[in-house]
PDB file of C-alpha atoms in Angstrom:
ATOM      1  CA  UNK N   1      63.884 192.160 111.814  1.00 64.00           C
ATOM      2  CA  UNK N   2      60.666 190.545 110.662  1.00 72.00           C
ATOM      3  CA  UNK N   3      57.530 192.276 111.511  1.00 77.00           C
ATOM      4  CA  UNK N   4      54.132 190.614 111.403  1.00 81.00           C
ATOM      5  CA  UNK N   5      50.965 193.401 111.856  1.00 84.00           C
ATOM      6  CA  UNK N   6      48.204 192.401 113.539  1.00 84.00           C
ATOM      7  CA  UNK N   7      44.464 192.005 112.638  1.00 84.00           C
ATOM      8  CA  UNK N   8      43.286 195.054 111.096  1.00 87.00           C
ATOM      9  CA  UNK N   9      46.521 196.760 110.558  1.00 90.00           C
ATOM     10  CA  UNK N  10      49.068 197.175 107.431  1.00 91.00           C
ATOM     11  CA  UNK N  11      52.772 197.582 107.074  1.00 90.00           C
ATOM     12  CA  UNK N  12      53.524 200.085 104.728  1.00 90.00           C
ATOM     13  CA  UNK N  13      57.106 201.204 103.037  1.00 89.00           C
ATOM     14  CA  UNK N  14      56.148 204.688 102.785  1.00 82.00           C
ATOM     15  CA  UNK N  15      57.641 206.962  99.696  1.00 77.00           C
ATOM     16  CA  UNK N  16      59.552 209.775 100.354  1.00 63.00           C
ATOM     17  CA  UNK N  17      59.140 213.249 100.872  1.00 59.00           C
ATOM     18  CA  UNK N  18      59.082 215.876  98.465  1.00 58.00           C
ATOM     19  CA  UNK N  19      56.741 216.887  95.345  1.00 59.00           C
ATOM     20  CA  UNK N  20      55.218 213.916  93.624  1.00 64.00           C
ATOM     21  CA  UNK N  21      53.517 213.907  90.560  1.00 67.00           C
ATOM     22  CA  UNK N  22      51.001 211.507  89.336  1.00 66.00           C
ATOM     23  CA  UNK N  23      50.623 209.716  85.964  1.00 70.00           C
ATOM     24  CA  UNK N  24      48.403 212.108  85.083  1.00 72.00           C
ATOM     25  CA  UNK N  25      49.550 215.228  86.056  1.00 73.00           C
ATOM     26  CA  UNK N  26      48.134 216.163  89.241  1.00 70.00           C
ATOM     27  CA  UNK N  27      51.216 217.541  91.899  1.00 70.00           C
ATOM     28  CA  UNK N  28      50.909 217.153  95.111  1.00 65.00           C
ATOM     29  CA  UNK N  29      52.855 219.434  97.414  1.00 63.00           C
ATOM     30  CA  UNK N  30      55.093 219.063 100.341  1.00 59.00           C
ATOM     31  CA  UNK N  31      52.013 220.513 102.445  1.00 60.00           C
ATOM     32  CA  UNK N  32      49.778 218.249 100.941  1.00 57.00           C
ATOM     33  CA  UNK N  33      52.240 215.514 101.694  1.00 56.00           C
ATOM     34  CA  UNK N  34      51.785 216.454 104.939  1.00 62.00           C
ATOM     35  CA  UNK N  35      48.270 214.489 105.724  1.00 72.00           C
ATOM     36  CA  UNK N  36      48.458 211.824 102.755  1.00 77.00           C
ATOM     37  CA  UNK N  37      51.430 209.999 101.545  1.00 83.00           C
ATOM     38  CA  UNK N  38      51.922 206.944  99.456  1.00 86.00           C
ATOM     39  CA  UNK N  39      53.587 203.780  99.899  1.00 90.00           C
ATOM     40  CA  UNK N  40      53.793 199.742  98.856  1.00 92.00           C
ATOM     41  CA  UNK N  41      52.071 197.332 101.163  1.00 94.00           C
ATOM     42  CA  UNK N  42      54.728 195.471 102.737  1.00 93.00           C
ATOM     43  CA  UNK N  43      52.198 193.136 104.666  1.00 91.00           C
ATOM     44  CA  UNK N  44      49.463 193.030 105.937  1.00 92.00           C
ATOM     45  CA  UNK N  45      47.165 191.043 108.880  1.00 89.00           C
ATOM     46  CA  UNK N  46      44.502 189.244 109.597  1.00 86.00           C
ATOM     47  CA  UNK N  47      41.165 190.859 108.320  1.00 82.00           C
ATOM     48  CA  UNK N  48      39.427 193.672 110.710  1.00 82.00           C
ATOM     49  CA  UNK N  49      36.958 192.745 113.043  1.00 83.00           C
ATOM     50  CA  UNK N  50      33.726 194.402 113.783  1.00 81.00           C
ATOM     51  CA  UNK N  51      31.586 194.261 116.542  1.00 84.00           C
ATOM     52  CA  UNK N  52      29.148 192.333 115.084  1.00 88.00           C
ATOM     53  CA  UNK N  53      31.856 189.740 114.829  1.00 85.00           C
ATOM     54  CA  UNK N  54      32.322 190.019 111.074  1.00 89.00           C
ATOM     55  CA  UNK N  55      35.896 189.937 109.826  1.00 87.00           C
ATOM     56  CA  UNK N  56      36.325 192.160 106.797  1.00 84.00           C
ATOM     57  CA  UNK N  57      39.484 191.187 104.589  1.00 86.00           C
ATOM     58  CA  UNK N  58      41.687 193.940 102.744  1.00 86.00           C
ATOM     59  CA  UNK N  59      40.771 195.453  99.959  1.00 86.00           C
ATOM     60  CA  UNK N  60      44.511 195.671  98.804  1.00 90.00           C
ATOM     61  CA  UNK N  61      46.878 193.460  98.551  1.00 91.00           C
ATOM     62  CA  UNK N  62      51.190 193.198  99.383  1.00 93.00           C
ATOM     63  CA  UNK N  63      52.758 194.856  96.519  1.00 93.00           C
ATOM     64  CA  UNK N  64      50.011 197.609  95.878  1.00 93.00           C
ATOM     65  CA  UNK N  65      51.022 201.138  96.296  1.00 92.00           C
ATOM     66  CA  UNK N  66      48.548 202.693  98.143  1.00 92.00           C
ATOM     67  CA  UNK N  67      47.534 206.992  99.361  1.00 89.00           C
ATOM     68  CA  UNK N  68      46.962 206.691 103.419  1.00 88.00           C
ATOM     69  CA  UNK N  69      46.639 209.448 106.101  1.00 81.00           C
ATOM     70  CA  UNK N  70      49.845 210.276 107.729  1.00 78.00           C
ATOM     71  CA  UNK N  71      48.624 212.176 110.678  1.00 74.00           C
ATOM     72  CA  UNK N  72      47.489 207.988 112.021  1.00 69.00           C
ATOM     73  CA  UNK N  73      50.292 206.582 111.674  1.00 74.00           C
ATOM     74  CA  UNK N  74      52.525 204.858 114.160  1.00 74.00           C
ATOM     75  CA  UNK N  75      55.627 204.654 112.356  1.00 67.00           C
ATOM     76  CA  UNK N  76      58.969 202.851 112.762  1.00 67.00           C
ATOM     77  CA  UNK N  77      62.009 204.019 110.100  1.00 70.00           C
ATOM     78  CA  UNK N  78      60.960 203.904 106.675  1.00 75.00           C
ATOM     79  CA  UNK N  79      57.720 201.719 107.633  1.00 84.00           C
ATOM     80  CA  UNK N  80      54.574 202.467 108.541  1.00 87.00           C
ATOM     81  CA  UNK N  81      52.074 200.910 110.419  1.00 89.00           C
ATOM     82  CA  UNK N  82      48.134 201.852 109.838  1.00 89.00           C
ATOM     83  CA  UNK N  83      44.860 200.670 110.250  1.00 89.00           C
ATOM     84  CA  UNK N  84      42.882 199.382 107.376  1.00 87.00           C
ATOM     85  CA  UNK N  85      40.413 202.175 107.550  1.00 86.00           C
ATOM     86  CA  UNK N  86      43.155 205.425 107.246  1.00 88.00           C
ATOM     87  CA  UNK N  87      44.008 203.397 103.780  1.00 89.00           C
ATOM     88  CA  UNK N  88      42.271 205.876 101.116  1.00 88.00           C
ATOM     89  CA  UNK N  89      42.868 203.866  98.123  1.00 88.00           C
ATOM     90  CA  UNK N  90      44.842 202.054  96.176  1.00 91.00           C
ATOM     91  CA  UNK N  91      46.900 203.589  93.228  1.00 88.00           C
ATOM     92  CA  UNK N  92      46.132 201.338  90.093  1.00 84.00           C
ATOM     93  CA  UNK N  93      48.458 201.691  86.954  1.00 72.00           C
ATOM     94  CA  UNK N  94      46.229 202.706  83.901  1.00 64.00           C
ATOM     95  CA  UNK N  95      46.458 200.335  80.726  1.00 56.00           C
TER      96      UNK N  95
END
């Protein structure tokens, strides 16, 4: 099945569940994990547009893993699907 979000939203392959622990130590719990959650943009759609009629593009890109709000999220197997704006950042690897 190929699935092709629309403007403004993201596909997301979401991690899974369980304690995850960040490069640099911080843990996050299974509670925690509860309203954020990481994942790797799968794809993503056409820019957002506002009611002025601006289109804003992503700030990510497909491949990035990124922290989002799970408690948004319409969700189909291991994907997710979410608007731009319940994206909280992306997760960049240090050098």
């Amino acid at each position: 099945m190929i699935m092709i979000p629309t403007r403004g939203k993201v596909i997301i392959s979401r991690e899974t569940k369980g304690e995850q622990t960040t490069e640099h130590g911080i843990v996050y719990t299974e509670k925690q994990l509860d309203y954020w959650i990481r994942g790797q943009v799968m794809a993503i759609g056409e820019g957002k547009m506002h009611s002025s009629g601006r289109i804003r593009e992503a700030e990510f890109s497909v491949g990035d893993t990124v922290i989002y709000d799970m408690r948004k999220v319409n969700g189909y197997d291991a994907y997710d699907v979410v608007d731009f704006d319940d994206i909280m950042g992306v997760i960049c690897e240090s050098e």
